[in-house]
Amino acid sequence: MTNLDFDRASGFANAALALLKRAQIPPFPVYYELFYTYATGSNAELNTQVNALLTRSGTISVEEASDLCEKFLKVSDMEEKLRAMSQVMSRKITDVNQAIDVAMVSANSYSGSLQQASGDLHAGGIDEDALKMLSSRLLKETRRMQDMNRRLEAELENSKDDISVLQRDLDEVRKESMLDPLTKIPNRKCFDEQLSADLERTHAQNATLSLLLFDIDSFKAFNDTYGHLTGDQVLRLVAHVLKANLKGRDMPARFGGEEFVAILPETELAGAVTVAENIRRSVQAKELLKRSTNEKLGRITLSVGVAQWRPGDTAAALIERADKCLYAAKGAGRNRVVSEKDLPDFSTTSTDVA
């Protein structure tokens, strides 16, 4: 590393630390990496979003920094993995193509030898010595062709094994890209894809489906009081309770920030409300402890909105109704479940139609 490179890297590091100090964000490695990347200017979209936050409020909260880390640093890791696998795949394809090219050249040469031998034999007048030489030459060419075929088979077999490993790695990367890195439940991208597939199936089979939308009550105040790491503990707790209370084809997901969602295929509104109440009570029943000090932090609560699919609903329309129910639960004092049946005006509200 030259002195110039060292000075540039030091400048980026100092800028990152200054931003962390300015925002009062703890200098954990993940936050340092975020602001170091911002200081280098290597990720234009990241810089645009950070600049927008700084322009709006003059600083960045820990929660906003966490969201940026999940969005940009994880994406960067995923792109790097895909890039590496793409390079390996490209090399394997090149190796296979080269092996096939060599085999084709050998096959053409062998074909030419056979044609020449055939011409000599049909021409007649070939003596015993010439026939022996011709047989020896054909035997030699045949053995060379057999060796080439064995090498090609080995190359193709090795490539088949390598491609199988790459396929497994790609599957793992895809699964990873569909999970929220903090809570280890499906993320928003996975939820969007699953909801689309479930709605298509529900419509085709004239079945039913319900959607639960959760919000952790007063989460920002909790985060500000006890810190980001304790806030992460709360998010993981809620995710754990969701997984424990959902069965079969039901799918929980982190919707964004402190919001979670659950898809309940083949579940009508009344059954969905029961599931939502069970989850709400389970979360409220758990007392939080700060791991570092065993300090009791009290309990957290959830507000929940519940909506049921209607013929003609798009995903957006269903989510919007669940969100209105969630908003009503918040407005009614939090820590409660509100469904469409609790809001009779929904029966006359038009919905988006595909």
XYZ file of C-alpha atoms in Angstrom:
354
model
C 0.000 0.000 0.000
C 1.398 3.420 -0.950
C 1.354 6.450 1.321
C -1.368 7.923 -0.880
C -3.530 4.804 -0.500
C -2.955 4.824 3.250
C -3.901 8.503 3.525
C -7.079 7.982 1.475
C -8.169 4.969 3.550
C -7.439 6.893 6.753
C -9.497 9.793 5.494
C -12.464 7.508 4.783
C -12.089 5.905 8.226
C -12.017 9.298 9.983
C -15.063 10.447 8.034
C -16.971 7.289 8.996
C -16.114 7.698 12.678
C -17.107 11.379 12.561
C -20.517 10.458 11.134
C -21.025 7.795 13.827
C -20.123 10.292 16.541
C -22.346 12.981 15.054
C -25.349 10.637 14.961
C -24.533 9.117 18.381
C -24.497 5.653 16.815
C -22.301 3.051 18.550
C -19.216 2.212 16.434
C -20.085 -1.443 15.954
C -18.398 -3.014 12.893
C -21.601 -3.148 10.857
C -22.313 0.585 11.349
C -18.677 1.447 10.719
C -18.792 -0.498 7.442
C -21.969 1.347 6.442
C -20.516 4.816 6.943
C -17.107 3.851 5.568
C -18.883 2.754 2.370
C -20.762 6.079 2.393
C -17.491 8.001 2.824
C -15.917 6.264 -0.180
C -18.900 7.112 -2.370
C -18.755 3.642 -3.945
C -22.494 3.013 -3.585
C -24.457 5.815 -5.212
C -27.865 4.654 -3.971
C -26.621 4.399 -0.386
C -25.205 7.931 -0.558
C -28.468 9.248 -1.986
C -30.497 7.795 0.890
C -28.033 8.878 3.584
C -27.918 12.398 2.154
C -31.716 12.533 2.088
C -31.867 11.565 5.789
C -29.190 14.107 6.703
C -30.957 16.828 4.740
C -34.293 16.056 6.374
C -33.253 15.880 10.015
C -29.559 16.667 10.168
C -28.715 13.238 11.588
C -29.457 9.521 11.289
C -31.068 7.416 14.000
C -29.826 3.980 15.007
C -33.015 2.466 13.597
C -32.480 4.186 10.235
C -28.845 3.064 10.202
C -29.931 -0.518 10.910
C -32.373 -0.436 8.020
C -29.631 0.876 5.734
C -27.282 -1.897 6.883
C -29.874 -4.577 6.138
C -30.620 -3.087 2.744
C -27.163 -2.298 1.434
C -24.568 -4.398 3.223
C -26.548 -7.635 2.839
C -27.244 -6.867 -0.815
C -23.521 -6.282 -1.323
C -22.710 -9.686 0.197
C -25.299 -11.369 -1.978
C -24.040 -9.713 -5.152
C -20.487 -10.752 -4.330
C -21.532 -14.371 -3.842
C -23.479 -14.384 -7.095
C -20.583 -12.732 -8.924
C -18.139 -15.356 -7.635
C -20.441 -18.212 -8.623
C -20.990 -16.645 -12.039
C -17.233 -16.546 -12.613
C -16.857 -20.201 -11.636
C -19.745 -21.164 -13.897
C -18.211 -19.207 -16.781
C -14.877 -21.001 -16.325
C -16.578 -24.406 -16.272
C -18.489 -23.629 -19.455
C -15.246 -22.518 -21.133
C -13.469 -25.724 -20.039
C -16.300 -27.895 -21.368
C -16.403 -26.016 -24.680
C -12.633 -26.415 -25.099
C -12.840 -30.142 -24.357
C -15.638 -30.524 -26.894
C -13.659 -28.555 -29.500
C -10.623 -30.828 -29.041
C -12.842 -33.901 -29.236
C -14.447 -32.628 -32.454
C -11.032 -32.043 -34.041
C -10.006 -35.579 -33.081
C -13.293 -36.985 -34.381
C -12.874 -35.197 -37.714
C -9.302 -36.480 -37.983
C -10.448 -40.016 -37.211
C -13.256 -39.731 -39.729
C -10.740 -38.625 -42.362
C -8.505 -41.588 -41.576
C -11.435 -43.975 -41.963
C -12.421 -42.448 -45.292
C -8.866 -42.692 -46.576
C -8.638 -46.323 -45.470
C -11.951 -47.069 -47.098
C -10.710 -45.561 -50.350
C -7.518 -47.568 -50.245
C -9.414 -50.787 -49.624
C -11.907 -50.165 -52.414
C -9.159 -49.243 -54.829
C -7.845 -52.795 -54.575
C -4.317 -53.967 -55.321
C -3.241 -53.537 -51.713
C -0.594 -56.022 -50.635
C -0.198 -57.752 -47.292
C 2.394 -55.324 -45.902
C 0.319 -52.299 -46.877
C -2.725 -53.889 -45.302
C -0.806 -54.448 -42.065
C 0.343 -50.822 -42.059
C -3.198 -49.645 -42.719
C -4.545 -51.823 -39.910
C -1.857 -50.578 -37.541
C -2.601 -46.965 -38.418
C -6.355 -47.441 -37.910
C -5.748 -49.223 -34.608
C -3.547 -46.362 -33.456
C -6.148 -43.785 -34.510
C -8.902 -45.791 -32.800
C -6.967 -45.961 -29.548
C -6.253 -42.233 -29.727
C -9.952 -41.590 -30.277
C -10.820 -43.839 -27.329
C -8.398 -41.923 -25.097
C -9.912 -38.650 -26.228
C -13.425 -39.901 -25.485
C -12.366 -41.024 -22.014
C -10.842 -37.600 -21.303
C -13.986 -35.905 -22.569
C -16.180 -38.145 -20.416
C -14.028 -37.380 -17.370
C -14.169 -33.649 -18.069
C -17.939 -33.733 -18.480
C -18.333 -35.814 -15.304
C -16.192 -33.373 -13.313
C -18.130 -30.457 -14.745
C -21.398 -32.164 -13.850
C -20.237 -32.466 -10.226
C -19.050 -28.855 -10.131
C -22.299 -27.589 -11.617
C -24.253 -29.590 -9.029
C -22.262 -27.853 -6.276
C -22.890 -24.483 -7.901
C -26.596 -25.241 -8.129
C -26.656 -26.086 -4.426
C -24.805 -22.858 -3.616
C -27.207 -20.856 -5.758
C -30.147 -22.426 -3.932
C -28.567 -21.480 -0.602
C -27.965 -17.909 -1.727
C -31.550 -17.636 -2.931
C -32.842 -18.941 0.401
C -30.582 -16.469 2.205
C -31.848 -13.622 0.040
C -35.398 -14.471 1.120
C -34.689 -14.321 4.884
C -34.532 -11.292 7.123
C -30.953 -11.396 8.474
C -31.930 -10.275 11.992
C -35.019 -12.356 12.757
C -34.347 -15.300 10.400
C -37.923 -15.328 9.118
C -38.963 -14.501 5.528
C -38.342 -10.911 4.438
C -40.535 -8.504 2.473
C -39.380 -9.843 -0.895
C -40.282 -13.396 0.085
C -43.624 -12.228 1.489
C -44.525 -10.395 -1.726
C -43.773 -13.462 -3.848
C -45.603 -15.855 -1.533
C -48.678 -13.638 -1.205
C -48.901 -13.315 -4.987
C -48.721 -17.105 -5.408
C -51.218 -17.750 -2.592
C -53.713 -15.234 -3.954
C -53.504 -16.801 -7.405
C -54.138 -20.233 -5.901
C -56.952 -18.922 -3.697
C -58.678 -17.348 -6.692
C -58.255 -20.453 -8.883
C -59.639 -22.779 -6.201
C -62.328 -20.369 -4.972
C -60.820 -20.792 -1.505
C -60.170 -18.281 1.249
C -57.162 -16.540 2.789
C -56.547 -14.064 5.596
C -53.767 -11.612 6.316
C -52.447 -10.455 9.693
C -50.475 -7.225 10.014
C -48.603 -6.629 13.300
C -46.943 -3.563 14.734
C -44.885 -3.473 17.953
C -46.418 -0.769 20.129
C -44.171 2.198 20.999
C -41.155 0.398 19.583
C -39.234 3.577 18.760
C -39.525 4.817 22.333
C -38.426 1.392 23.597
C -35.465 1.423 21.214
C -34.450 4.944 22.239
C -34.697 4.056 25.948
C -32.921 0.704 26.037
C -30.758 0.796 22.927
C -30.594 -0.785 19.525
C -29.298 -4.180 20.646
C -32.200 -4.615 23.054
C -34.525 -3.505 20.267
C -33.087 -6.282 18.095
C -33.858 -8.718 20.918
C -37.485 -7.574 20.843
C -37.720 -8.091 17.076
C -36.313 -11.606 17.394
C -38.760 -12.369 20.201
C -41.761 -11.359 18.103
C -40.477 -13.406 15.158
C -40.074 -16.435 17.445
C -43.631 -16.099 18.753
C -44.991 -15.810 15.218
C -43.224 -18.999 14.118
C -44.432 -20.843 17.230
C -48.080 -19.924 16.620
C -48.310 -20.457 12.866
C -48.773 -23.917 11.386
C -48.927 -25.693 8.059
C -48.819 -23.354 5.087
C -49.108 -20.223 7.238
C -46.119 -17.934 6.646
C -44.744 -15.168 8.896
C -42.523 -12.400 7.527
C -40.892 -9.186 8.588
C -42.781 -6.497 6.728
C -40.376 -3.674 7.562
C -38.998 -1.967 10.665
C -41.128 -3.053 13.623
C -43.958 -4.389 11.432
C -44.567 -8.079 10.814
C -47.088 -9.909 8.657
C -48.556 -13.402 8.402
C -50.297 -15.094 5.477
C -52.951 -17.600 6.510
C -54.128 -19.619 3.474
C -57.467 -21.427 3.780
C -58.318 -19.430 6.906
C -61.459 -17.347 7.290
C -61.641 -14.112 9.253
C -62.856 -15.608 12.542
C -60.066 -18.172 12.609
C -57.499 -15.520 11.681
C -58.667 -13.324 14.581
C -58.172 -16.256 16.952
C -54.609 -16.771 15.688
C -53.916 -13.039 16.003
C -55.198 -12.978 19.596
C -53.050 -15.976 20.514
C -49.973 -14.239 19.140
C -50.797 -10.946 20.842
C -51.274 -12.656 24.211
C -48.127 -14.745 23.833
C -46.009 -11.660 23.179
C -47.566 -9.725 26.065
C -46.961 -12.642 28.432
C -43.203 -12.564 27.944
C -41.189 -10.317 30.249
C -38.062 -8.857 28.725
C -34.659 -9.000 30.377
C -31.600 -7.038 29.343
C -29.068 -9.800 28.791
C -26.019 -7.814 29.886
C -27.480 -6.817 33.293
C -30.549 -9.063 33.787
C -32.502 -5.818 34.234
C -36.256 -6.269 33.834
C -37.491 -4.128 30.974
C -41.186 -4.877 31.280
C -43.379 -6.244 28.511
C -44.091 -5.318 24.929
C -47.432 -5.424 23.171
C -48.691 -5.770 19.634
C -51.430 -4.081 17.659
C -52.864 -6.312 14.934
C -54.986 -5.742 11.845
C -56.813 -8.670 10.216
C -58.300 -8.771 6.710
C -59.767 -11.556 4.575
C -59.346 -11.949 0.839
C -62.297 -11.026 -1.354
C -62.842 -12.024 -4.983
C -61.152 -9.431 -7.161
C -58.657 -8.370 -4.499
C -55.116 -7.532 -5.483
C -52.308 -8.003 -2.986
C -52.232 -4.220 -2.525
C -55.953 -4.065 -1.748
C -55.731 -6.834 0.844
C -52.692 -5.269 2.518
C -54.386 -1.873 2.537
C -57.420 -3.236 4.387
C -55.234 -5.023 6.928
C -53.281 -1.801 7.385
C -56.490 0.160 8.021
C -57.444 -2.373 10.672
C -53.985 -2.034 12.218
C -54.313 1.746 12.199
C -57.684 1.400 13.927
C -56.116 -0.860 16.580
C -53.455 1.750 17.217
C -56.044 4.485 17.427
C -58.184 2.509 19.866
C -55.392 2.320 22.423
C -52.965 -0.292 21.067
C -52.447 -3.848 22.313
C -55.506 -5.196 20.550
C -56.726 -6.994 17.439
C -59.039 -5.226 14.996
C -60.541 -7.039 12.012
C -62.745 -6.009 9.126
C -65.877 -7.053 10.993
C -65.017 -4.414 13.602
C -65.054 -1.758 10.869
C -68.395 -2.115 9.088
C -67.655 0.755 6.727
C -65.257 -1.574 4.904
C -68.223 -3.448 3.496
C -69.019 -0.466 1.305
C -65.437 0.502 0.565
C -64.350 -0.275 -2.969
C -61.182 -2.282 -3.448
C -58.667 -2.480 -6.264
C -59.606 -5.020 -8.852
C -57.038 -6.849 -10.908
